[in-house]
GROMACS .gro file of C-alpha atoms in nm:
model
  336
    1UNK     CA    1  19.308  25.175  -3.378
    2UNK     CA    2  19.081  24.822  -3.393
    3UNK     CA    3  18.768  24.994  -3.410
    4UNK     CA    4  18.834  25.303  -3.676
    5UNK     CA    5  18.750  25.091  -3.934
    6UNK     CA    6  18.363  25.038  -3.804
    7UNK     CA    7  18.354  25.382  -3.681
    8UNK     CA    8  18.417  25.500  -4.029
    9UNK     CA    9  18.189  25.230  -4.169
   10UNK     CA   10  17.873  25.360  -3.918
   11UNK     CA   11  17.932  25.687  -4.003
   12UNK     CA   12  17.891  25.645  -4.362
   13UNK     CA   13  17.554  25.437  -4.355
   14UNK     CA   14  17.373  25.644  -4.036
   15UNK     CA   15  17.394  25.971  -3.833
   16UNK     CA   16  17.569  25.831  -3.507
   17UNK     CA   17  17.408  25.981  -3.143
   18UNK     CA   18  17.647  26.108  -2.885
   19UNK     CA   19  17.546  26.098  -2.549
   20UNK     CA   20  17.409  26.401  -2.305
   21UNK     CA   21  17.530  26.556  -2.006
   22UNK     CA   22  17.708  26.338  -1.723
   23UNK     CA   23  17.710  26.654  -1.529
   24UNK     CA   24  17.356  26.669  -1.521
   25UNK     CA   25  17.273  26.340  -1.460
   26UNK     CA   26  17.540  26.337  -1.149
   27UNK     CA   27  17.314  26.630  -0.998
   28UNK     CA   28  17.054  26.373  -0.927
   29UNK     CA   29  17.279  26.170  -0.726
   30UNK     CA   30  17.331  26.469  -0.468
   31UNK     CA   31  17.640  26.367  -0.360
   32UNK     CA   32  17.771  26.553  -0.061
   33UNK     CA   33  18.151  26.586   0.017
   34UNK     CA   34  18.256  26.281   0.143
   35UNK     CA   35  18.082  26.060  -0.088
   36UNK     CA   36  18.298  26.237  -0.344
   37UNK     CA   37  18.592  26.163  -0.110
   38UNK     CA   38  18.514  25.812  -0.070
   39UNK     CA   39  18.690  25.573   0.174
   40UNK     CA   40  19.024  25.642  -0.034
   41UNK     CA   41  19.009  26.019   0.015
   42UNK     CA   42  18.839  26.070   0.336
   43UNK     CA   43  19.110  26.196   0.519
   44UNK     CA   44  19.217  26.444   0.216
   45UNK     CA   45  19.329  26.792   0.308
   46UNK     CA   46  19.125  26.962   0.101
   47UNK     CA   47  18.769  27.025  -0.057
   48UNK     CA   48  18.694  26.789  -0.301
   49UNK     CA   49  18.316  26.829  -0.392
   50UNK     CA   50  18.232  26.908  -0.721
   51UNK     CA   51  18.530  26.765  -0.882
   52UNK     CA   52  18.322  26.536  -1.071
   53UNK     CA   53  18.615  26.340  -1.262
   54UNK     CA   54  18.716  26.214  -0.918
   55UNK     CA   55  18.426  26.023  -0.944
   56UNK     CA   56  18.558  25.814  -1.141
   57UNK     CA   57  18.722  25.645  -0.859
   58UNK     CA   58  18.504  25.711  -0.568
   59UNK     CA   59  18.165  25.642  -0.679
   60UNK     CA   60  18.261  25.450  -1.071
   61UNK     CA   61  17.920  25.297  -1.003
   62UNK     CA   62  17.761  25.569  -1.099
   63UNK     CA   63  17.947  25.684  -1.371
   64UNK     CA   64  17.876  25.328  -1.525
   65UNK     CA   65  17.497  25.407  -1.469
   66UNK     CA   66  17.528  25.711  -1.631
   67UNK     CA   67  17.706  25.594  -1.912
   68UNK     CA   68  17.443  25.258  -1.968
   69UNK     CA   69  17.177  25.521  -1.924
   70UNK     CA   70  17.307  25.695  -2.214
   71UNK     CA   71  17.388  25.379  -2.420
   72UNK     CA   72  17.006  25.246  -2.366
   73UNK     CA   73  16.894  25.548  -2.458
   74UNK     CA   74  17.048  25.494  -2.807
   75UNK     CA   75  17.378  25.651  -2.771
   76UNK     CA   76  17.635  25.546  -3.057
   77UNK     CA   77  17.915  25.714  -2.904
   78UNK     CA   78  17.956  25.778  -2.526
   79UNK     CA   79  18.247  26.033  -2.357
   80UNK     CA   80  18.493  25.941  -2.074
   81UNK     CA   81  18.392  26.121  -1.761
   82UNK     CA   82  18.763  26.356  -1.823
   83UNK     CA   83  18.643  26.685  -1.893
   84UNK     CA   84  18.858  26.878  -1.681
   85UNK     CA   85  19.115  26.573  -1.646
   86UNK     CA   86  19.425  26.747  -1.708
   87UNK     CA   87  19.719  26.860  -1.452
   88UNK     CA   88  19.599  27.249  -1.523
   89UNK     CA   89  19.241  27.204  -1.427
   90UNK     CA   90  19.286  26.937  -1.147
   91UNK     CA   91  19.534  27.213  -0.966
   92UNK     CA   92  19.254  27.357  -0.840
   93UNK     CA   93  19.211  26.996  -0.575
   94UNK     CA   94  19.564  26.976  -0.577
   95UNK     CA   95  19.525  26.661  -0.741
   96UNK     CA   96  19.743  26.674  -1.020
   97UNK     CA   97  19.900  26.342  -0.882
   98UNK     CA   98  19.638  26.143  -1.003
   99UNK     CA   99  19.563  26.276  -1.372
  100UNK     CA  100  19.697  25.982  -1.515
  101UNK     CA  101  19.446  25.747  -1.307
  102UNK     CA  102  19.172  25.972  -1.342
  103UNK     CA  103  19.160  25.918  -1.673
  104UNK     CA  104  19.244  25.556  -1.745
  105UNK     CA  105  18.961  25.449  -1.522
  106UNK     CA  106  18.732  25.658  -1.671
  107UNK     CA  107  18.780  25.551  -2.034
  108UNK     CA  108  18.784  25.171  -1.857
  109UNK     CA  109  18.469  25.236  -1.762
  110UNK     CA  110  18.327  25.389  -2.051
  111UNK     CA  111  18.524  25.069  -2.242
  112UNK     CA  112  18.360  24.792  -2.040
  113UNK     CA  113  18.011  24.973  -2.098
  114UNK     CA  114  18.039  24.969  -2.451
  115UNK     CA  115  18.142  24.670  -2.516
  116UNK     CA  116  17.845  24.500  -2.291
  117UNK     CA  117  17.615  24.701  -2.534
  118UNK     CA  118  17.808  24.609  -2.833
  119UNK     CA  119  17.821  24.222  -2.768
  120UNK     CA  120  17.424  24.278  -2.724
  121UNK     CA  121  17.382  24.423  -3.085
  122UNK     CA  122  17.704  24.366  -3.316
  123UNK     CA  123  17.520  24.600  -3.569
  124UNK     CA  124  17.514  24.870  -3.389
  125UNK     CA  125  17.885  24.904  -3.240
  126UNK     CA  126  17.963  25.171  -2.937
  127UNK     CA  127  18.212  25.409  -2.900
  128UNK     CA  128  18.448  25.563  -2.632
  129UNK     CA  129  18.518  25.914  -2.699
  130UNK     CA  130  18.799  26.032  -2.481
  131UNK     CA  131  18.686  26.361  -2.325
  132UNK     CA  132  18.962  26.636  -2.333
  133UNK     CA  133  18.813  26.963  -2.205
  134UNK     CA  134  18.944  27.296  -2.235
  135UNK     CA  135  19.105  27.393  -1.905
  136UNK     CA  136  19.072  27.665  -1.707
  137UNK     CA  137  19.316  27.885  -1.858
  138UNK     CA  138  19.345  28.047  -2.185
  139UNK     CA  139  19.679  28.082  -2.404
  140UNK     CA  140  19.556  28.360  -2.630
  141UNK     CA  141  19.422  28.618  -2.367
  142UNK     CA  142  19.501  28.790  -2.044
  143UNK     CA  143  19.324  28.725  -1.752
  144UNK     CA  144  19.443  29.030  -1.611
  145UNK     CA  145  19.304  29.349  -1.790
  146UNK     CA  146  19.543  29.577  -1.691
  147UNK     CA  147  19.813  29.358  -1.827
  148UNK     CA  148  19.702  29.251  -2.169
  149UNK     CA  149  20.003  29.079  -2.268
  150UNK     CA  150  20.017  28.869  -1.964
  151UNK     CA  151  19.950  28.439  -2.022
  152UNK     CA  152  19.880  28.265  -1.741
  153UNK     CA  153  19.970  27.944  -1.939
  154UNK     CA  154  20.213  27.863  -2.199
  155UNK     CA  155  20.127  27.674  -2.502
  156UNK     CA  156  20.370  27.405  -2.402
  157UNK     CA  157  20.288  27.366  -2.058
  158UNK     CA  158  19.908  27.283  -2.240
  159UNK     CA  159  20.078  27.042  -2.482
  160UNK     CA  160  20.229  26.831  -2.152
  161UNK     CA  161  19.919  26.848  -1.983
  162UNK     CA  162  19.687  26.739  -2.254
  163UNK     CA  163  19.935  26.465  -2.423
  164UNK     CA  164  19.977  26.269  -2.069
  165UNK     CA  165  19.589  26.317  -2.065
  166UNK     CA  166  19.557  26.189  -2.423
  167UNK     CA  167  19.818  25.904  -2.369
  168UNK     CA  168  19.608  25.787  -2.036
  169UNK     CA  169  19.234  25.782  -2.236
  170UNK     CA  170  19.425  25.594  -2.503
  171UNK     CA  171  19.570  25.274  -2.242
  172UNK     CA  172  19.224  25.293  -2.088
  173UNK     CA  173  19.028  25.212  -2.411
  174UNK     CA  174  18.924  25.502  -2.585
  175UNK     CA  175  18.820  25.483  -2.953
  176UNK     CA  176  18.818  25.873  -3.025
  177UNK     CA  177  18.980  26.181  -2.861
  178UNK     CA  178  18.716  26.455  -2.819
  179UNK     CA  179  18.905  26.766  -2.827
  180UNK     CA  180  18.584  26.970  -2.662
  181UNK     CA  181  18.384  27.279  -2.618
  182UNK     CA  182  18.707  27.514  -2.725
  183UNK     CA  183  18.680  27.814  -2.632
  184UNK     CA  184  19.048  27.972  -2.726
  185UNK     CA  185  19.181  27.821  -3.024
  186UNK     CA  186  19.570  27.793  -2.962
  187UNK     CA  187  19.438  27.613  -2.672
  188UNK     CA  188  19.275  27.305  -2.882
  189UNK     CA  189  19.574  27.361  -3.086
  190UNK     CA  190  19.804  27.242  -2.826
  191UNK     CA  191  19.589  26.931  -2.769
  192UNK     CA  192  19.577  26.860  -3.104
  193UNK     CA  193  19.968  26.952  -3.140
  194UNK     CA  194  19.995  26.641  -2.858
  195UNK     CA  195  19.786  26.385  -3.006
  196UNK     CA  196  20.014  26.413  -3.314
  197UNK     CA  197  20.269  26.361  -3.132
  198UNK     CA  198  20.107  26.047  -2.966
  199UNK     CA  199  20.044  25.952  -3.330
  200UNK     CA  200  20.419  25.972  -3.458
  201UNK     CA  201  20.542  25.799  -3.148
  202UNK     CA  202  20.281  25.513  -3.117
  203UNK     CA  203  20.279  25.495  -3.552
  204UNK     CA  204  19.899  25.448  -3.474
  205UNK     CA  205  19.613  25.693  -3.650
  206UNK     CA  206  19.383  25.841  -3.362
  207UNK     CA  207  19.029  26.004  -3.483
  208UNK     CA  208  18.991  26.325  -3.352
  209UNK     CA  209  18.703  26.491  -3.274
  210UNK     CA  210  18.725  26.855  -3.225
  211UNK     CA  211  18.381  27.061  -3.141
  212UNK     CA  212  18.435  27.454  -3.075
  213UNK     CA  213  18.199  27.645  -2.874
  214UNK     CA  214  18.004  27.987  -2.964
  215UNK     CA  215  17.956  28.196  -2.650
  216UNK     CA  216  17.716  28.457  -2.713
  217UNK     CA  217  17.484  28.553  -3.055
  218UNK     CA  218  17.777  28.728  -3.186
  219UNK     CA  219  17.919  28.385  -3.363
  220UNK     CA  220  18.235  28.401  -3.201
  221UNK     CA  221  18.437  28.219  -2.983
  222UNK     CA  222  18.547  28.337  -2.612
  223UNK     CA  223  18.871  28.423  -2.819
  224UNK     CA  224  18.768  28.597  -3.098
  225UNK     CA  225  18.667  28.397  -3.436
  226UNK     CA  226  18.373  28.324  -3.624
  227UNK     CA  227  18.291  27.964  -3.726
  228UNK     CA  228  18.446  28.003  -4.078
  229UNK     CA  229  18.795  28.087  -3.874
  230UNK     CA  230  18.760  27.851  -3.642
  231UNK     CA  231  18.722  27.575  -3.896
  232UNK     CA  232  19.060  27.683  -4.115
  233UNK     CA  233  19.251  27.673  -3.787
  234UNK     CA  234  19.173  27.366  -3.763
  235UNK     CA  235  19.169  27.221  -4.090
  236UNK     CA  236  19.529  27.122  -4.132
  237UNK     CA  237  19.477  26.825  -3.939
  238UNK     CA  238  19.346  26.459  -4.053
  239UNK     CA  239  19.054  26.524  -3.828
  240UNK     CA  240  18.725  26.275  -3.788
  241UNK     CA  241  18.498  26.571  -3.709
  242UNK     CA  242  18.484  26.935  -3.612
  243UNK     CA  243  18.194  27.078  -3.457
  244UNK     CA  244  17.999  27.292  -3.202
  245UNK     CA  245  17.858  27.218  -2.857
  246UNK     CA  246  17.739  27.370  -2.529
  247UNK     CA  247  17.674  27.741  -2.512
  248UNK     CA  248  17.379  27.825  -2.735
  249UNK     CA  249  17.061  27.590  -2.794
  250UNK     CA  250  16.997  27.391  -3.048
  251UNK     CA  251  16.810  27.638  -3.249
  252UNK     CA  252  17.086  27.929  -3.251
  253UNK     CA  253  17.387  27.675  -3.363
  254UNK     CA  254  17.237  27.606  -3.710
  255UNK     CA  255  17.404  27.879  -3.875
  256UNK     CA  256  17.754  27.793  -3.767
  257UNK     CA  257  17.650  27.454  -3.850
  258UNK     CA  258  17.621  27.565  -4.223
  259UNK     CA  259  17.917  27.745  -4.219
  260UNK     CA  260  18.107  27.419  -4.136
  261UNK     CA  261  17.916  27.180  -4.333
  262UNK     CA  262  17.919  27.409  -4.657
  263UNK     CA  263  18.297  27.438  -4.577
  264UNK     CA  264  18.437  27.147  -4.463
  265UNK     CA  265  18.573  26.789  -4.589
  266UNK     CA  266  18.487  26.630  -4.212
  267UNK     CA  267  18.205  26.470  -4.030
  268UNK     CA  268  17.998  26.748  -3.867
  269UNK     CA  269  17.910  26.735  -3.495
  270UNK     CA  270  17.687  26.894  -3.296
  271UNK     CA  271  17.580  26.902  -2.945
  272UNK     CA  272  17.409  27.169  -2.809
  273UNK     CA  273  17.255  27.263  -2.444
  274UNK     CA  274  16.846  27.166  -2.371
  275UNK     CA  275  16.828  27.551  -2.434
  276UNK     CA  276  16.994  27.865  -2.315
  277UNK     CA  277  17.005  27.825  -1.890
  278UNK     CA  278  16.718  27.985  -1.739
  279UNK     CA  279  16.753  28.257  -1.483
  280UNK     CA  280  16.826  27.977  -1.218
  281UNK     CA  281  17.034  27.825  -1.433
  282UNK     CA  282  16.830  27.528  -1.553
  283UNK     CA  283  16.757  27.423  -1.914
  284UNK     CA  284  16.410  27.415  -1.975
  285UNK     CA  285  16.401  27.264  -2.353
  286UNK     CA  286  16.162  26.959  -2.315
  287UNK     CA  287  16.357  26.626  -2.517
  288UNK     CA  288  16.070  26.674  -2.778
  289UNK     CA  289  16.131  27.036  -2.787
  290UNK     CA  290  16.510  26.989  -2.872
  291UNK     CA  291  16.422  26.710  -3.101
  292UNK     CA  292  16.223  26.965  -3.322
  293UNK     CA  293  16.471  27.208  -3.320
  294UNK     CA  294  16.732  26.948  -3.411
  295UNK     CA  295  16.471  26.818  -3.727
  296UNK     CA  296  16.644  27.153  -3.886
  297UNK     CA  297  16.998  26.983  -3.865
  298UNK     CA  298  16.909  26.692  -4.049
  299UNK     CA  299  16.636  26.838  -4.335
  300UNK     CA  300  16.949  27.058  -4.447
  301UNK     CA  301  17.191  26.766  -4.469
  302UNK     CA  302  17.399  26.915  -4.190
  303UNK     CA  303  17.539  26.640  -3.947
  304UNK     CA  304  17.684  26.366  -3.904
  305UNK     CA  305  17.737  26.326  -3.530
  306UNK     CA  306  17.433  26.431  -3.271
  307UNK     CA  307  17.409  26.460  -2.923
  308UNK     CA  308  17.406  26.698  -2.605
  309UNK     CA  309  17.543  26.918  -2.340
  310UNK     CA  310  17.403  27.073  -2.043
  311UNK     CA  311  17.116  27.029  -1.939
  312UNK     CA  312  17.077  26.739  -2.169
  313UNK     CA  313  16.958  26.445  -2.019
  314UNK     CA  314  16.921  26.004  -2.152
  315UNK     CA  315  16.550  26.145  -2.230
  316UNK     CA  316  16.662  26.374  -2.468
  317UNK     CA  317  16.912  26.161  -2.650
  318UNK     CA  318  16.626  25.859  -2.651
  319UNK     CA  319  16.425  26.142  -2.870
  320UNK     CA  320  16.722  26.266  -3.109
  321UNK     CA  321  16.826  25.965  -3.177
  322UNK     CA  322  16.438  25.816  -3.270
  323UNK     CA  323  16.480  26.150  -3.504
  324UNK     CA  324  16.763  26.150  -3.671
  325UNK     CA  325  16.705  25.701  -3.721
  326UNK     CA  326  16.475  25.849  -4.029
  327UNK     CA  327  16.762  26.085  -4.186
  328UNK     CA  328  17.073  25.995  -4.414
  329UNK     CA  329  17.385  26.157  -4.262
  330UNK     CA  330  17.559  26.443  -4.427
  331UNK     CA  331  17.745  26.328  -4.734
  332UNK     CA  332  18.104  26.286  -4.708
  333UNK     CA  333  18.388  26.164  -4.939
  334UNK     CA  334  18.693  26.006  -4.732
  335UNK     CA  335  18.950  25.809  -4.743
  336UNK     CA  336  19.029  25.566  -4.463
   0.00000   0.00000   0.00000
């Protein structure tokens, strides 16, 4: 991978900045069906709005805005617009036809933004993180509850799925593979369980990112571990990072934050929501607000990777990043 060795070297001297939410900075677009249909898809048999990874192709204008948005704003690192970019998830359009597309164009995009802002500022080199969500299915519960052993996936029909994903982001230009907001472990599992396999076949060494996600003030995941158990199923892999995002606010990640950088040999990420959603579903953290809870992460020595999720907007990523610019990263011993 050509740039792994300045990755590596950034995130030794600084605390790099991921970039917010592309799903709430597409809201302000207000795009209506057909402009997510587009002049290719206008004719399309079904629904269509809402899939915002078909945006990629329909309206990659914006998407680019988004994305230089994110990079003025200070953004080290930004993420291919793939978050539900798999077969499993893009069943629901019946567009499992075009996964492979989907997400080549979107890490070309994210490619040709990066490298605009890099050959502006050599110093300060930009990233393409490869977006690899968790589906819409889980591998280690039932979503029937009068049939508790039932799966409505298998973990190899999630290995496919994410590996032709992975391979895609990979042609298209992506630096990193996010392996993101994991809800069910064996799910992440099988992604990472692919990009090995991507490894081995290519002989190439892709970093991984892999952020978990907390879903309530119990410290667990949807599937049932705490941060300490998340991070030893995990661990067996040569991983850049593991981390939390979405979910919980700034504030209430900072204990499983400790857990993992008190625990672990990797970079730390975090990235959480503007807040907890607001009875109309907003985030109503201010960027100076989330900066001040984030001053926490970086007085303790906790992280190495900073950004956020929803609700998060170029705003808030402008005021993180001015944060964290006065802060040495978390120390970490590796081995490139």
């Amino acid at each position: 991978m050509k740039n792994s060795e300045q990755l590596y070297k950034a995130l030794s001297e600084r605390i790099l900045v991921l970039d917010g939410a592309m799903g709430t900075m597409l809201q302000r677009y207000k795009f209506e069906e057909e402009d997510y249909r587009g002049e290719r898809f206008k004719d399309y048999e079904h629904p269509v709005k809402g899939n915002n990874d078909l945006l990629s192709l329909t309206q990659s204008h914006a998407i680019e805005e988004v994305h230089k948005k994110y990079l003025e704003a200070g953004a080290d690192i930004i993420e291919t617009n793939t978050f539900s970019g798999t077969t499993i998830a893009m069943a629901d359009y019946h567009m499992e036809d075009l996964v492979y597309e989907l997400n080549y164009e979107s890490a070309k995009i994210a490619r040709k933004a990066c490298d605009e802002f890099t050959a502006q500022n050599p110093d300060k080199p930009r990233f393409v993180a490869g977006s690899i969500g968790p589906t819409n299915r889980t591998a280690s519960l039932s979503p029937d509850v009068n049939d508790p052993g039932y799966r409505a996936i298998t973990f190899d029909e999630l290995r496919i799925a994410y590996k032709q994903q992975s391979e895609a982001l990979l042609d298209g230009g992506s630096d990193i593979l996010l392996v993101e907001t994991i809800f069910d472990t064996l799910n992440a599992k099988a992604a990472l369980f692919a990009i090995d396999e991507i490894n081995e076949e290519r002989g190439i060494k892709i970093p991984i990112m892999v952020s978990g996600t907390i879903t309530d003030a119990s410290g667990r995941t949807l599937s049932g571990q705490t941060a300490e158990a998340f991070l030893i199923s995990v661990s067996h892999l040569n991983l850049l990072s593991v981390g939390f995002n979405c979910a919980l606010g700034a504030n209430q990640l900072t204990p499983y934050l400790e857990t993992l950088a008190h625990n672990s040999d990797f970079f730390v990420s975090a990235y959480p929501n503007a807040g907890l959603p607001n009875a109309f579903g907003k985030y109503d953290e201010t960027p100076e607000f989330m900066a001040e809870q984030i001053r926490e992460y970086v007085e303790k020595g906790l992280i190495n990777i900073i950004g956020g999720c929803c609700g998060t907007t170029p705003d808030h990523i402008k005021a993180i990043a001015d944060l964290v610019d006065k802060y040495e990263p978390r120390k970490v011993v590796f081995s490139f």
